[in-house]
PDB file of C-alpha atoms in Angstrom:
ATOM      1  CA  MET A   1     114.775  85.889 117.149  1.00 51.00           C
ATOM      2  CA  GLN A   2     113.273  86.123 113.669  1.00 73.00           C
ATOM      3  CA  LEU A   3     109.756  87.530 113.521  1.00 89.00           C
ATOM      4  CA  ILE A   4     107.199  84.978 112.314  1.00 91.00           C
ATOM      5  CA  GLN A   5     105.144  86.169 109.333  1.00 94.00           C
ATOM      6  CA  THR A   6     102.166  84.143 108.114  1.00 96.00           C
ATOM      7  CA  GLU A   7     100.426  84.956 104.832  1.00 96.00           C
ATOM      8  CA  PHE A   8      96.792  83.870 104.425  1.00 97.00           C
ATOM      9  CA  THR A   9      93.455  85.272 103.261  1.00 97.00           C
ATOM     10  CA  ILE A  10      90.605  86.974 105.062  1.00 97.00           C
ATOM     11  CA  GLY A  11      87.734  86.053 102.793  1.00 94.00           C
ATOM     12  CA  ALA A  12      89.361  86.837  99.450  1.00 93.00           C
ATOM     13  CA  LEU A  13      91.793  89.452 100.806  1.00 96.00           C
ATOM     14  CA  PRO A  14      95.530  88.595 100.843  1.00 97.00           C
ATOM     15  CA  ALA A  15      96.682  89.252 104.407  1.00 98.00           C
ATOM     16  CA  ALA A  16      99.766  88.868 106.583  1.00 98.00           C
ATOM     17  CA  LEU A  17      99.960  88.218 110.323  1.00 98.00           C
ATOM     18  CA  TRP A  18     103.189  89.181 112.060  1.00 97.00           C
ATOM     19  CA  GLY A  19     104.163  87.596 115.393  1.00 95.00           C
ATOM     20  CA  GLU A  20     102.186  85.041 117.364  1.00 90.00           C
ATOM     21  CA  GLY A  21     100.205  84.364 120.514  1.00 87.00           C
ATOM     22  CA  GLN A  22      99.324  87.866 121.769  1.00 92.00           C
ATOM     23  CA  GLU A  23      96.129  89.448 123.086  1.00 95.00           C
ATOM     24  CA  GLU A  24      96.573  92.692 121.105  1.00 97.00           C
ATOM     25  CA  VAL A  25      96.776  93.225 117.361  1.00 98.00           C
ATOM     26  CA  ILE A  26      97.386  96.346 115.276  1.00 98.00           C
ATOM     27  CA  VAL A  27      95.547  96.369 111.944  1.00 98.00           C
ATOM     28  CA  ALA A  28      97.903  98.019 109.446  1.00 98.00           C
ATOM     29  CA  VAL A  29      96.685  99.785 106.283  1.00 98.00           C
ATOM     30  CA  HIS A  30      99.363 100.624 103.712  1.00 98.00           C
ATOM     31  CA  GLY A  31      99.510 103.642 101.415  1.00 94.00           C
ATOM     32  CA  ASN A  32      99.564 104.129  97.643  1.00 92.00           C
ATOM     33  CA  PHE A  33     102.154 102.187  95.607  1.00 89.00           C
ATOM     34  CA  SER A  34     102.763 100.010  98.675  1.00 94.00           C
ATOM     35  CA  SER A  35     101.667  96.630 100.046  1.00 97.00           C
ATOM     36  CA  LYS A  36     100.939  94.632 103.187  1.00 98.00           C
ATOM     37  CA  THR A  37     104.642  93.721 103.589  1.00 96.00           C
ATOM     38  CA  ASP A  38     106.221  97.101 102.816  1.00 96.00           C
ATOM     39  CA  THR A  39     109.055  98.450 104.963  1.00 96.00           C
ATOM     40  CA  PRO A  40     106.993 100.688 107.312  1.00 97.00           C
ATOM     41  CA  ILE A  41     104.706  97.769 108.189  1.00 97.00           C
ATOM     42  CA  ARG A  42     107.598  95.342 108.634  1.00 97.00           C
ATOM     43  CA  LEU A  43     109.335  97.766 111.002  1.00 97.00           C
ATOM     44  CA  LEU A  44     106.074  98.328 112.863  1.00 98.00           C
ATOM     45  CA  ALA A  45     105.698  94.566 113.320  1.00 97.00           C
ATOM     46  CA  GLU A  46     109.263  94.173 114.587  1.00 96.00           C
ATOM     47  CA  HIS A  47     108.855  96.846 117.246  1.00 96.00           C
ATOM     48  CA  ALA A  48     105.305  95.790 118.157  1.00 96.00           C
ATOM     49  CA  ALA A  49     106.485  92.232 118.820  1.00 94.00           C
ATOM     50  CA  GLY A  50     108.737  93.542 121.563  1.00 92.00           C
ATOM     51  CA  LYS A  51     105.695  95.159 123.181  1.00 93.00           C
ATOM     52  CA  GLY A  52     103.563  92.002 123.158  1.00 92.00           C
ATOM     53  CA  CYS A  53     101.550  92.968 120.113  1.00 96.00           C
ATOM     54  CA  GLN A  54     100.916  91.362 116.717  1.00 98.00           C
ATOM     55  CA  VAL A  55     100.333  93.173 113.417  1.00 98.00           C
ATOM     56  CA  LEU A  56      97.711  92.239 110.830  1.00 98.00           C
ATOM     57  CA  SER A  57      98.086  93.767 107.362  1.00 98.00           C
ATOM     58  CA  PHE A  58      96.340  93.263 104.013  1.00 98.00           C
ATOM     59  CA  ASP A  59      96.601  94.381 100.390  1.00 98.00           C
ATOM     60  CA  LEU A  60      94.327  97.106  99.080  1.00 97.00           C
ATOM     61  CA  PRO A  61      92.876  96.780  95.541  1.00 96.00           C
ATOM     62  CA  GLY A  62      95.544  97.146  92.859  1.00 94.00           C
ATOM     63  CA  HIS A  63      98.412  96.684  95.314  1.00 95.00           C
ATOM     64  CA  GLY A  64     100.681  93.850  96.413  1.00 94.00           C
ATOM     65  CA  ALA A  65      99.222  90.455  95.559  1.00 96.00           C
ATOM     66  CA  ARG A  66      96.236  92.258  94.007  1.00 96.00           C
ATOM     67  CA  ARG A  67      98.182  94.249  91.413  1.00 94.00           C
ATOM     68  CA  GLU A  68      96.450  92.502  88.525  1.00 93.00           C
ATOM     69  CA  GLU A  69      92.933  93.063  89.829  1.00 91.00           C
ATOM     70  CA  VAL A  70      90.681  95.268  87.739  1.00 88.00           C
ATOM     71  CA  THR A  71      88.931  96.615  90.859  1.00 87.00           C
ATOM     72  CA  PRO A  72      89.947 100.287  91.284  1.00 90.00           C
ATOM     73  CA  CYS A  73      91.343 101.398  94.617  1.00 93.00           C
ATOM     74  CA  LYS A  74      88.324 103.507  95.514  1.00 95.00           C
ATOM     75  CA  VAL A  75      87.537 104.803  98.972  1.00 96.00           C
ATOM     76  CA  GLN A  76      84.190 103.054  99.303  1.00 96.00           C
ATOM     77  CA  THR A  77      85.729  99.671  98.431  1.00 96.00           C
ATOM     78  CA  CYS A  78      88.719 100.155 100.725  1.00 97.00           C
ATOM     79  CA  VAL A  79      86.601 101.245 103.691  1.00 97.00           C
ATOM     80  CA  TRP A  80      84.286  98.247 103.213  1.00 97.00           C
ATOM     81  CA  GLU A  81      87.256  95.852 103.075  1.00 97.00           C
ATOM     82  CA  LEU A  82      88.902  97.445 106.110  1.00 98.00           C
ATOM     83  CA  CYS A  83      85.668  97.079 108.084  1.00 97.00           C
ATOM     84  CA  GLY A  84      85.769  93.355 107.299  1.00 97.00           C
ATOM     85  CA  VAL A  85      89.367  93.046 108.462  1.00 98.00           C
ATOM     86  CA  LEU A  86      88.507  94.912 111.657  1.00 97.00           C
ATOM     87  CA  ARG A  87      85.616  92.521 112.346  1.00 97.00           C
ATOM     88  CA  TYR A  88      87.994  89.606 111.838  1.00 98.00           C
ATOM     89  CA  ALA A  89      90.470  91.154 114.296  1.00 98.00           C
ATOM     90  CA  ARG A  90      87.884  92.005 116.961  1.00 96.00           C
ATOM     91  CA  GLU A  91      86.594  88.427 116.921  1.00 97.00           C
ATOM     92  CA  ARG A  92      90.085  87.011 117.615  1.00 96.00           C
ATOM     93  CA  TRP A  93      91.982  89.512 119.791  1.00 97.00           C
ATOM     94  CA  LYS A  94      91.008  91.216 123.032  1.00 96.00           C
ATOM     95  CA  ARG A  95      92.497  94.554 122.015  1.00 97.00           C
ATOM     96  CA  VAL A  96      92.734  96.087 118.546  1.00 98.00           C
ATOM     97  CA  GLY A  97      94.785  99.044 117.371  1.00 98.00           C
ATOM     98  CA  LEU A  98      95.251 100.778 114.022  1.00 98.00           C
ATOM     99  CA  PHE A  99      98.217 101.826 111.888  1.00 98.00           C
ATOM    100  CA  GLY A 100      97.668 103.804 108.717  1.00 98.00           C
ATOM    101  CA  CYS A 101     100.104 105.224 106.175  1.00 98.00           C
ATOM    102  CA  SER A 102      99.115 108.022 103.794  1.00 97.00           C
ATOM    103  CA  MET A 103      95.759 107.177 102.173  1.00 97.00           C
ATOM    104  CA  GLY A 104      95.587 104.064 104.375  1.00 98.00           C
ATOM    105  CA  ALA A 105      95.238 106.391 107.363  1.00 98.00           C
ATOM    106  CA  TYR A 106      92.328 108.148 105.663  1.00 98.00           C
ATOM    107  CA  PHE A 107      90.528 104.850 105.072  1.00 98.00           C
ATOM    108  CA  GLY A 108      91.083 104.102 108.756  1.00 98.00           C
ATOM    109  CA  LEU A 109      89.567 107.424 109.778  1.00 97.00           C
ATOM    110  CA  LEU A 110      86.390 106.601 107.866  1.00 97.00           C
ATOM    111  CA  ALA A 111      86.156 102.947 108.918  1.00 96.00           C
ATOM    112  CA  CYS A 112      86.972 103.351 112.603  1.00 95.00           C
ATOM    113  CA  GLN A 113      85.032 106.405 113.756  1.00 89.00           C
ATOM    114  CA  GLY A 114      83.476 105.449 117.082  1.00 86.00           C
ATOM    115  CA  LEU A 115      85.273 102.101 117.394  1.00 90.00           C
ATOM    116  CA  PRO A 116      87.134 101.351 120.662  1.00 92.00           C
ATOM    117  CA  LEU A 117      90.762 101.287 119.496  1.00 96.00           C
ATOM    118  CA  GLU A 118      93.579 100.501 121.896  1.00 94.00           C
ATOM    119  CA  ARG A 119      95.955 102.832 120.064  1.00 95.00           C
ATOM    120  CA  CYS A 120      96.359 104.497 116.690  1.00 98.00           C
ATOM    121  CA  LEU A 121      99.553 105.325 114.785  1.00 98.00           C
ATOM    122  CA  PHE A 122      99.507 107.408 111.586  1.00 98.00           C
ATOM    123  CA  LEU A 123     102.464 107.931 109.252  1.00 98.00           C
ATOM    124  CA  SER A 124     102.120 110.844 106.782  1.00 97.00           C
ATOM    125  CA  PRO A 125      98.333 110.569 107.023  1.00 98.00           C
ATOM    126  CA  VAL A 126      95.901 111.940 104.472  1.00 97.00           C
ATOM    127  CA  VAL A 127      93.309 113.665 106.643  1.00 96.00           C
ATOM    128  CA  ASP A 128      91.390 115.672 104.009  1.00 95.00           C
ATOM    129  CA  MET A 129      90.933 113.639 100.830  1.00 96.00           C
ATOM    130  CA  GLN A 130      88.344 116.031  99.456  1.00 96.00           C
ATOM    131  CA  LYS A 131      90.881 118.852  99.451  1.00 95.00           C
ATOM    132  CA  ILE A 132      93.447 116.671  97.665  1.00 95.00           C
ATOM    133  CA  ILE A 133      90.953 115.631  94.979  1.00 96.00           C
ATOM    134  CA  GLU A 134      89.794 119.201  94.450  1.00 96.00           C
ATOM    135  CA  GLY A 135      93.427 120.269  94.119  1.00 95.00           C
ATOM    136  CA  MET A 136      93.923 117.689  91.348  1.00 95.00           C
ATOM    137  CA  MET A 137      90.719 118.814  89.671  1.00 97.00           C
ATOM    138  CA  ALA A 138      91.889 122.417  89.685  1.00 97.00           C
ATOM    139  CA  GLN A 139      95.354 121.429  88.422  1.00 95.00           C
ATOM    140  CA  PHE A 140      93.890 119.678  85.385  1.00 96.00           C
ATOM    141  CA  HIS A 141      90.941 122.057  84.871  1.00 96.00           C
ATOM    142  CA  VAL A 142      88.265 119.492  85.719  1.00 97.00           C
ATOM    143  CA  THR A 143      85.001 120.900  87.046  1.00 97.00           C
ATOM    144  CA  PRO A 144      82.637 118.944  89.307  1.00 96.00           C
ATOM    145  CA  GLY A 145      80.031 119.088  86.554  1.00 97.00           C
ATOM    146  CA  ARG A 146      82.378 117.530  84.010  1.00 97.00           C
ATOM    147  CA  LEU A 147      83.478 114.833  86.448  1.00 97.00           C
ATOM    148  CA  ARG A 148      79.860 114.001  87.257  1.00 97.00           C
ATOM    149  CA  ALA A 149      78.984 113.787  83.564  1.00 98.00           C
ATOM    150  CA  GLU A 150      81.983 111.645  82.532  1.00 97.00           C
ATOM    151  CA  GLY A 151      82.224 109.489  85.661  1.00 97.00           C
ATOM    152  CA  GLU A 152      86.007 109.088  85.502  1.00 96.00           C
ATOM    153  CA  ILE A 153      88.794 111.176  84.010  1.00 97.00           C
ATOM    154  CA  PRO A 154      92.428 110.001  83.712  1.00 95.00           C
ATOM    155  CA  THR A 155      95.088 112.593  84.516  1.00 94.00           C
ATOM    156  CA  PRO A 156      98.638 113.031  83.142  1.00 92.00           C
ATOM    157  CA  ILE A 157     100.147 111.970  86.492  1.00 89.00           C
ATOM    158  CA  GLY A 158      98.676 108.469  86.309  1.00 86.00           C
ATOM    159  CA  GLN A 159      95.860 109.076  88.791  1.00 88.00           C
ATOM    160  CA  THR A 160      92.229 108.795  87.712  1.00 94.00           C
ATOM    161  CA  LEU A 161      89.573 111.129  89.031  1.00 96.00           C
ATOM    162  CA  TYR A 162      86.299 109.344  89.846  1.00 97.00           C
ATOM    163  CA  TRP A 163      82.967 111.017  90.445  1.00 97.00           C
ATOM    164  CA  ASP A 164      81.735 108.357  92.898  1.00 97.00           C
ATOM    165  CA  TYR A 165      85.022 108.645  94.862  1.00 96.00           C
ATOM    166  CA  TYR A 166      84.726 112.428  95.050  1.00 97.00           C
ATOM    167  CA  ARG A 167      81.058 112.263  96.022  1.00 97.00           C
ATOM    168  CA  TYR A 168      81.790 109.688  98.769  1.00 96.00           C
ATOM    169  CA  VAL A 169      84.503 111.768 100.459  1.00 96.00           C
ATOM    170  CA  SER A 170      82.340 114.889 100.157  1.00 96.00           C
ATOM    171  CA  GLU A 171      79.459 113.117 101.897  1.00 96.00           C
ATOM    172  CA  HIS A 172      81.587 111.428 104.593  1.00 95.00           C
ATOM    173  CA  PRO A 173      83.686 114.064 106.371  1.00 92.00           C
ATOM    174  CA  VAL A 174      85.700 113.020 109.403  1.00 93.00           C
ATOM    175  CA  THR A 175      83.808 114.643 112.271  1.00 92.00           C
ATOM    176  CA  ARG A 176      84.757 112.336 115.124  1.00 93.00           C
ATOM    177  CA  TRP A 177      88.023 110.731 116.239  1.00 96.00           C
ATOM    178  CA  ASP A 178      88.301 109.516 119.818  1.00 94.00           C
ATOM    179  CA  ALA A 179      91.174 107.026 119.677  1.00 95.00           C
ATOM    180  CA  PRO A 180      94.482 107.850 121.393  1.00 97.00           C
ATOM    181  CA  THR A 181      96.552 108.777 118.355  1.00 98.00           C
ATOM    182  CA  ALA A 182     100.188 109.531 117.548  1.00 98.00           C
ATOM    183  CA  ILE A 183     101.083 111.057 114.175  1.00 98.00           C
ATOM    184  CA  LEU A 184     104.421 111.309 112.377  1.00 98.00           C
ATOM    185  CA  CYS A 185     104.854 113.463 109.276  1.00 97.00           C
ATOM    186  CA  GLY A 186     107.531 115.430 107.450  1.00 96.00           C
ATOM    187  CA  SER A 187     107.735 119.201 107.597  1.00 95.00           C
ATOM    188  CA  GLU A 188     107.806 119.307 103.768  1.00 94.00           C
ATOM    189  CA  ASP A 189     104.899 116.926 103.157  1.00 94.00           C
ATOM    190  CA  ASP A 190     103.336 118.338  99.975  1.00 88.00           C
ATOM    191  CA  MET A 191     100.876 115.462  99.567  1.00 89.00           C
ATOM    192  CA  SER A 192      98.949 115.315 102.836  1.00 88.00           C
ATOM    193  CA  GLY A 193      99.631 118.929 103.723  1.00 86.00           C
ATOM    194  CA  ARG A 194     101.512 119.751 106.915  1.00 89.00           C
ATOM    195  CA  GLY A 195      98.958 122.414 107.849  1.00 92.00           C
ATOM    196  CA  ASP A 196      96.041 120.034 107.443  1.00 94.00           C
ATOM    197  CA  ILE A 197      97.752 117.424 109.621  1.00 96.00           C
ATOM    198  CA  GLN A 198      98.525 120.061 112.255  1.00 96.00           C
ATOM    199  CA  ALA A 199      94.888 121.200 112.296  1.00 96.00           C
ATOM    200  CA  PHE A 200      93.650 117.616 112.564  1.00 97.00           C
ATOM    201  CA  ALA A 201      96.022 116.874 115.444  1.00 98.00           C
ATOM    202  CA  GLU A 202      94.881 119.965 117.326  1.00 97.00           C
ATOM    203  CA  ARG A 203      91.189 119.292 116.708  1.00 97.00           C
ATOM    204  CA  PHE A 204      91.302 115.687 117.891  1.00 97.00           C
ATOM    205  CA  HIS A 205      94.048 116.018 120.514  1.00 97.00           C
ATOM    206  CA  CYS A 206      96.602 113.803 118.752  1.00 98.00           C
ATOM    207  CA  LYS A 207     100.284 113.627 119.588  1.00 98.00           C
ATOM    208  CA  LEU A 208     102.139 115.094 116.585  1.00 98.00           C
ATOM    209  CA  ASP A 209     105.806 114.517 115.721  1.00 98.00           C
ATOM    210  CA  VAL A 210     107.291 116.325 112.708  1.00 97.00           C
ATOM    211  CA  LEU A 211     110.554 115.339 111.015  1.00 97.00           C
ATOM    212  CA  LYS A 212     112.266 118.536 109.889  1.00 96.00           C
ATOM    213  CA  GLY A 213     113.038 118.389 106.177  1.00 95.00           C
ATOM    214  CA  GLY A 214     111.049 115.176 105.696  1.00 95.00           C
ATOM    215  CA  GLY A 215     108.565 114.731 102.867  1.00 94.00           C
ATOM    216  CA  HIS A 216     105.538 112.530 102.410  1.00 95.00           C
ATOM    217  CA  TYR A 217     107.445 109.274 101.887  1.00 94.00           C
ATOM    218  CA  PHE A 218     109.701 107.924 104.634  1.00 95.00           C
ATOM    219  CA  HIS A 219     112.243 105.812 102.748  1.00 93.00           C
ATOM    220  CA  THR A 220     115.832 107.023 103.292  1.00 95.00           C
ATOM    221  CA  PRO A 221     117.975 105.426 106.037  1.00 96.00           C
ATOM    222  CA  GLY A 222     117.757 108.610 108.112  1.00 96.00           C
ATOM    223  CA  GLN A 223     113.991 108.901 107.730  1.00 97.00           C
ATOM    224  CA  LEU A 224     113.435 105.251 108.586  1.00 97.00           C
ATOM    225  CA  ALA A 225     115.687 105.559 111.624  1.00 97.00           C
ATOM    226  CA  TYR A 226     113.591 108.497 112.819  1.00 98.00           C
ATOM    227  CA  TYR A 227     110.436 106.465 112.148  1.00 98.00           C
ATOM    228  CA  GLU A 228     111.768 103.577 114.246  1.00 98.00           C
ATOM    229  CA  GLY A 229     112.514 105.947 117.091  1.00 98.00           C
ATOM    230  CA  TRP A 230     108.977 107.269 116.870  1.00 98.00           C
ATOM    231  CA  LEU A 231     107.633 103.709 116.994  1.00 98.00           C
ATOM    232  CA  LYS A 232     109.663 102.977 120.119  1.00 97.00           C
ATOM    233  CA  ARG A 233     108.264 106.075 121.816  1.00 97.00           C
ATOM    234  CA  ASN A 234     104.638 105.398 120.919  1.00 97.00           C
ATOM    235  CA  LEU A 235     104.128 101.637 121.072  1.00 95.00           C
TER     236      LEU A 235
END
């Protein structure tokens, strides 16, 4: 049976609801260069439907149906929007879970600390954004003082460094995570950092699965097959 997908808006946010008529929903937050209907979320929705669970996804600023927006994809904006989506979900479903991919997982960590989540699934999660930003700053010889003075600095790799973004992540470390959580990452993840993910999993008692030879992005047939197997084991 074909999975029903309904596109609508939550306030002004383009959203998609996968499946119908269940008491549990998983709020899905995509990663960079992705969207609410990208392959990892579609596969999540297909497997969740077989477990009596719907999936609710939405587009972050500058992604999907919001590609033409001038609003930058900054952490403070994304966390605020995710909090709104979570309120929408908690008003309509008895149980709410979370899926986050890459930076989407990081936004989830900030938005959901202390919330009663039914389950949490992270794919290649960013767990220490401050470290990633400081690595970019060092790579392009940008000091905190210069970033504070200029406000924003474009880099040669197409990513812009923002002072308010850096200050926000510095002032909002992830110090609590109580939700039952399963994590999948690649052994060669050079974006999130395999060691950082390992340390996070140990600190917060998460179930960690590592694909040998895998990188940050799960996109090849073999990687996606492994991802689907992980979904089956953890949904």
